[in-house]
Short mmCIF file of C-alpha atoms and ligand atoms in Angstrom, two decimals:
data_model
loop_
_atom_site.label_atom_id
_atom_site.label_comp_id
_atom_site.label_asym_id
_atom_site.label_seq_id
_atom_site.Cartn_x
_atom_site.Cartn_y
_atom_site.Cartn_z
CA UNK Y 2 -2.97 -63.00 -1.19
CA UNK Y 3 -1.00 -59.55 -1.13
CA UNK Y 4 0.37 -58.60 2.47
CA UNK Y 5 -1.90 -55.24 3.16
CA UNK Y 6 0.64 -52.65 3.02
CA UNK Y 7 2.19 -54.07 -0.33
CA UNK Y 8 2.19 -53.39 -3.95
CA UNK Y 9 3.34 -55.77 -6.57
CA UNK Y 10 6.49 -54.40 -8.28
CA UNK Y 11 5.70 -52.74 -11.31
CA UNK Y 12 8.10 -50.34 -12.71
CA UNK Y 13 11.33 -53.11 -13.19
CA UNK Y 14 12.55 -53.51 -16.35
CA UNK Y 15 14.60 -55.97 -17.25
CA UNK Y 16 17.09 -55.88 -20.36
CA UNK Y 17 19.17 -58.38 -21.63
CA UNK Y 18 22.94 -59.02 -21.20
CA UNK Y 19 24.09 -56.83 -23.39
CA UNK Y 20 21.53 -53.67 -23.20
CA UNK Y 21 22.65 -53.66 -19.71
CA UNK Y 22 26.62 -53.28 -21.15
CA UNK Y 23 25.42 -50.44 -23.33
CA UNK Y 24 23.08 -47.99 -21.30
CA UNK Y 25 26.04 -49.23 -18.14
CA UNK Y 26 28.17 -47.10 -20.88
CA UNK Y 27 26.19 -44.94 -21.63
CA UNK Y 28 25.32 -43.27 -18.53
CA UNK Y 29 28.81 -43.58 -17.80
CA UNK Y 30 30.35 -41.49 -20.75
CA UNK Y 31 27.16 -38.85 -20.23
CA UNK Y 32 28.01 -38.55 -16.30
CA UNK Y 33 31.32 -38.23 -17.14
CA UNK Y 34 30.99 -34.72 -19.46
CA UNK Y 35 30.11 -33.57 -16.11
CA UNK Y 36 31.72 -30.59 -15.27
CA UNK Y 37 31.02 -28.24 -12.08
CA UNK Y 38 31.31 -24.40 -13.51
CA UNK Y 39 31.27 -21.58 -11.85
CA UNK Y 40 30.37 -18.85 -14.81
CA UNK Y 41 26.90 -18.75 -15.38
CA UNK Y 42 25.33 -17.44 -18.26
CA UNK Y 43 21.94 -15.46 -17.55
CA UNK Y 44 20.08 -16.71 -20.20
CA UNK Y 45 17.00 -17.77 -18.76
CA UNK Y 46 15.70 -21.24 -18.45
CA UNK Y 47 11.80 -22.36 -18.51
CA UNK Y 48 10.84 -23.41 -15.08
CA UNK Y 49 8.75 -26.44 -15.90
CA UNK Y 50 12.36 -28.63 -16.41
CA UNK Y 51 14.48 -27.49 -13.54
CA UNK Y 52 11.00 -28.55 -11.69
CA UNK Y 53 11.38 -32.34 -13.33
CA UNK Y 54 14.35 -32.94 -11.92
CA UNK Y 55 13.75 -31.66 -9.06
CA UNK Y 56 11.08 -34.37 -9.03
CA UNK Y 57 13.83 -36.64 -10.22
CA UNK Y 58 15.48 -35.53 -6.98
CA UNK Y 59 11.98 -36.54 -4.90
CA UNK Y 60 12.22 -39.99 -5.66
CA UNK Y 61 15.84 -40.79 -4.05
CA UNK Y 62 16.15 -43.85 -1.44
CA UNK Y 63 15.59 -41.95 2.12
CA UNK Y 64 15.92 -43.05 5.70
CA UNK Y 65 12.99 -44.73 6.70
CA UNK Y 66 11.28 -42.47 3.32
CA UNK Y 67 11.17 -39.48 5.44
CA UNK Y 68 12.66 -37.29 2.69
CA UNK Y 69 14.23 -35.29 5.41
CA UNK Y 70 14.80 -32.28 2.33
CA UNK Y 71 13.19 -28.21 0.72
CA UNK Y 72 14.42 -26.94 -2.12
CA UNK Y 73 13.86 -23.89 -2.76
CA UNK Y 74 14.49 -22.74 -5.72
CA UNK Y 75 14.42 -18.55 -6.25
CA UNK Y 76 14.78 -16.89 -9.54
CA UNK Y 77 13.94 -13.32 -8.13
CA UNK Y 78 16.59 -10.83 -8.85
CA UNK Y 79 16.37 -9.04 -5.93
CA UNK Y 80 16.73 -12.23 -2.80
CA UNK Y 81 19.61 -13.43 -5.58
CA UNK Y 82 21.20 -10.58 -4.65
CA UNK Y 83 20.54 -10.87 -0.53
CA UNK Y 84 22.06 -13.81 -1.06
CA UNK Y 85 24.87 -12.66 -2.49
CA UNK Y 86 25.36 -9.69 -0.91
CA UNK Y 87 25.30 -12.69 2.55
CA UNK Y 88 27.00 -15.54 0.81
CA UNK Y 89 30.04 -12.99 -0.51
CA UNK Y 90 30.85 -12.02 3.38
CA UNK Y 91 31.15 -14.63 4.80
CA UNK Y 92 33.15 -15.50 2.06
CA UNK Y 93 35.55 -12.45 2.94
CA UNK Y 94 36.32 -13.70 6.03
CA UNK Y 95 36.48 -17.70 4.98
CA UNK Y 96 39.34 -16.06 2.84
CA UNK Y 97 41.87 -13.97 5.26
CA UNK Y 98 40.94 -16.16 8.28
CA UNK Y 99 44.35 -17.79 10.08
CA UNK Y 100 41.99 -20.29 10.95
CA UNK Y 101 41.66 -21.70 7.21
CA UNK Y 102 44.72 -20.91 5.15
CA UNK Y 103 45.33 -24.39 5.25
CA UNK Y 104 41.39 -25.04 3.49
CA UNK Y 105 42.18 -22.03 1.94
CA UNK Y 106 45.45 -23.75 0.54
CA UNK Y 107 43.43 -27.54 -0.99
CA UNK Y 108 40.73 -24.11 -3.29
CA UNK Y 109 43.91 -23.24 -4.93
CA UNK Y 110 43.32 -25.23 -7.94
CA UNK Y 111 39.93 -24.08 -8.68
CA UNK Y 112 41.06 -20.45 -8.59
CA UNK Y 113 37.74 -19.20 -6.46
CA UNK Y 114 37.77 -16.49 -4.87
CA UNK Y 115 35.59 -13.94 -2.63
CA UNK Y 116 34.19 -13.02 -5.64
CA UNK Y 117 30.31 -14.97 -6.67
CA UNK Y 118 28.70 -13.07 -8.98
CA UNK Y 119 27.25 -15.87 -10.34
CA UNK Y 120 24.62 -15.94 -7.58
CA UNK Y 121 23.57 -12.60 -9.01
CA UNK Y 122 23.63 -13.90 -12.63
CA UNK Y 123 22.42 -17.49 -12.72
CA UNK Y 124 18.88 -17.58 -13.35
CA UNK Y 125 17.99 -20.49 -10.80
CA UNK Y 126 20.29 -21.00 -7.43
CA UNK Y 127 18.51 -23.81 -5.67
CA UNK Y 128 18.73 -24.29 -1.54
CA UNK Y 129 18.85 -27.25 -0.40
CA UNK Y 130 18.08 -27.53 3.06
CA UNK Y 131 18.00 -30.68 5.30
CA UNK Y 132 15.57 -31.08 7.57
CA UNK Y 133 17.13 -32.47 11.05
CA UNK Y 134 13.56 -33.15 12.44
CA UNK Y 135 10.09 -33.24 11.77
CA UNK Y 136 7.39 -31.68 12.84
CA UNK Y 137 4.04 -33.23 13.56
CA UNK Y 138 0.59 -31.70 13.28
CA UNK Y 139 0.10 -31.58 16.93
CA UNK Y 140 4.03 -29.21 16.87
CA UNK Y 141 6.15 -32.27 18.70
CA UNK Y 142 9.56 -33.39 17.21
CA UNK Y 143 9.49 -36.24 14.66
CA UNK Y 144 12.61 -37.77 14.17
CA UNK Y 145 14.53 -38.42 10.65
CA UNK Y 146 17.39 -40.30 10.51
CA UNK Y 147 20.29 -40.79 8.17
CA UNK Y 148 19.45 -37.13 7.15
CA UNK Y 149 22.81 -35.97 5.60
CA UNK Y 150 22.94 -39.34 3.44
CA UNK Y 151 19.59 -38.96 2.61
CA UNK Y 152 20.18 -35.45 1.24
CA UNK Y 153 22.95 -35.84 0.14
CA UNK Y 154 22.07 -38.58 -2.98
CA UNK Y 155 19.32 -36.89 -3.21
CA UNK Y 156 21.67 -33.42 -4.56
CA UNK Y 157 23.28 -36.23 -6.17
CA UNK Y 158 20.35 -37.36 -7.95
CA UNK Y 159 19.18 -33.65 -8.65
CA UNK Y 160 22.54 -32.38 -10.15
CA UNK Y 161 22.88 -35.95 -12.45
CA UNK Y 162 18.94 -34.62 -13.86
CA UNK Y 163 20.63 -31.59 -14.52
CA UNK Y 164 23.49 -32.51 -16.20
CA UNK Y 165 21.07 -34.98 -18.08
CA UNK Y 166 18.67 -32.07 -18.98
CA UNK Y 167 21.22 -29.94 -20.18
CA UNK Y 168 22.52 -27.48 -18.14
CA UNK Y 169 25.74 -27.23 -15.44
CA UNK Y 170 25.83 -26.22 -12.12
CA UNK Y 171 28.00 -25.60 -9.54
CA UNK Y 172 27.93 -27.09 -5.92
CA UNK Y 173 28.80 -23.80 -3.89
CA UNK Y 174 28.70 -24.71 0.27
CA UNK Y 175 30.18 -21.35 2.07
CA UNK Y 176 30.79 -22.00 5.18
CA UNK Y 177 28.67 -20.68 6.77
CA UNK Y 178 24.94 -20.89 5.89
CA UNK Y 179 22.09 -20.50 8.26
CA UNK Y 180 21.75 -16.46 6.94
CA UNK Y 181 20.13 -18.45 4.42
CA UNK Y 182 17.04 -19.48 7.02
CA UNK Y 183 16.39 -15.83 7.44
CA UNK Y 184 16.59 -14.86 3.62
CA UNK Y 185 14.39 -17.51 2.50
CA UNK Y 186 12.34 -17.97 5.88
CA UNK Y 187 13.29 -20.88 6.59
CA UNK Y 188 12.50 -23.12 9.98
CA UNK Y 189 15.18 -23.66 12.76
CA UNK Y 190 14.68 -27.58 12.08
CA UNK Y 191 16.05 -26.99 8.24
CA UNK Y 192 19.19 -26.77 7.88
CA UNK Y 193 21.13 -25.08 4.90
CA UNK Y 194 22.51 -27.84 2.86
CA UNK Y 195 23.88 -26.42 0.02
CA UNK Y 196 23.23 -24.15 -2.59
CA UNK Y 197 23.33 -25.14 -6.27
CA UNK Y 198 23.87 -22.43 -9.14
CA UNK Y 199 21.54 -24.44 -12.20
CA UNK Y 200 21.85 -22.53 -15.53
CA UNK Y 201 23.83 -22.45 -19.05
CA UNK Y 202 27.75 -22.33 -19.12
CA UNK Y 203 28.82 -18.33 -19.99
CA UNK Y 204 30.45 -18.27 -23.19
CA UNK Y 205 33.98 -18.97 -22.91
CA UNK Y 206 33.77 -20.55 -19.52
CA UNK Y 207 36.25 -22.68 -18.21
CA UNK Y 208 37.17 -25.31 -15.58
CA UNK Y 209 39.59 -26.47 -13.73
CA UNK Y 210 41.75 -28.98 -15.26
CA UNK Y 211 41.60 -32.22 -12.90
CA UNK Y 212 41.04 -35.49 -12.89
CA UNK Y 213 38.46 -38.16 -11.55
CA UNK Y 214 40.98 -41.53 -9.56
CA UNK Y 215 40.50 -44.39 -12.29
CA UNK Y 216 38.03 -48.11 -11.37
CA UNK Y 217 41.20 -49.99 -9.54
CA UNK Y 218 41.43 -46.54 -6.94
CA UNK Y 219 38.11 -46.51 -5.70
CA UNK Y 220 36.85 -50.47 -6.05
CA UNK Y 221 37.64 -53.16 -4.49
CA UNK Y 222 36.40 -56.49 -5.05
CA UNK Y 223 36.32 -59.57 -3.00
C1 LIG Z 311 30.09 -31.28 -0.97
C2 LIG Z 311 30.39 -29.98 -1.74
C3 LIG Z 311 30.81 -28.73 -1.51
C4 LIG Z 311 31.32 -27.95 -2.80
N1 LIG Z 311 31.43 -27.08 -2.49
C5 LIG Z 311 32.53 -25.54 -3.26
C6 LIG Z 311 31.95 -24.34 -3.27
O1 LIG Z 311 31.62 -24.10 -2.03
N2 LIG Z 311 32.78 -23.79 -4.35
C7 LIG Z 311 33.42 -23.94 -5.34
O2 LIG Z 311 33.68 -23.62 -6.46
N3 LIG Z 311 33.11 -25.51 -5.65
C8 LIG Z 311 32.55 -26.21 -5.06
N4 LIG Z 311 31.77 -27.65 -4.47
C9 LIG Z 311 32.53 -27.57 -6.46
C10 LIG Z 311 33.99 -29.07 -5.79
O3 LIG Z 311 35.67 -27.66 -5.84
C11 LIG Z 311 34.52 -29.74 -7.28
O4 LIG Z 311 33.30 -31.18 -7.75
C12 LIG Z 311 35.47 -30.77 -7.66
O5 LIG Z 311 36.57 -29.61 -7.38
C13 LIG Z 311 35.17 -31.69 -8.81
O6 LIG Z 311 34.85 -30.90 -10.02
P1 LIG Z 311 33.78 -31.31 -11.07
O7 LIG Z 311 33.03 -31.67 -10.25
O8 LIG Z 311 33.88 -30.52 -11.91
O9 LIG Z 311 33.84 -33.03 -11.41
C14 LIG Z 311 31.90 -28.53 -4.32
C15 LIG Z 311 31.77 -29.93 -4.38
C16 LIG Z 311 30.95 -30.57 -3.43
C17 LIG Z 311 30.29 -31.69 -4.02
#
């Protein structure tokens, strides 16, 4: 007899140890090809691919299953232009301010500056908002738990899904992002989390030469 509100676990699949070794190593090989790209082509991408990737993100675990996120997909040129204009104003401040000098220095190897042409060129900007709290139909606030962790996990799954589909993305986080609420008409319980710039890489795209920490550097087995 099942406890009320519970279902049998239906979709879990067990693999043999051999299959597991194969699958985990294949997935690693696939994921290690992912790179953040900052030069985009304006080549269109069918919307249903983006929709599937967003559905993948929506399967993410979240604190108390609150799913405290929304994904605003921008492809309209006028809206992309507005986002670019506002972001570049913030970036100009960021790159010349004394207060952010150390931060700007840490970005040196990426070769970034205040110009963000990709915000207009890429076919999609997926603006991810985290819901600081929910709103009940009567207007009362509903508490959300582990919002940042949850939205971070969903965003990571979205990045992985886009990569898996054969697209590239840039995680873009201007130092101030509240302007996105105004441009995209989002309520004040929604806080911009990141802009994911999505599309195909431009021809002859280059990426910074970087390395990742090794397993020895990141993992501790007890
Ligand atoms: C939370 C977060 C914020 C980021 N913000 C920016 C950004 O504003 N601009 C940018 O060019 N790259 C940004 N990046 C991309 C990182 O610079 C990039 O992931 C890192 O250099 C490693 O490169 P890889 O993604 O190719 O492995 C961000 C990445 C993360 C995870």
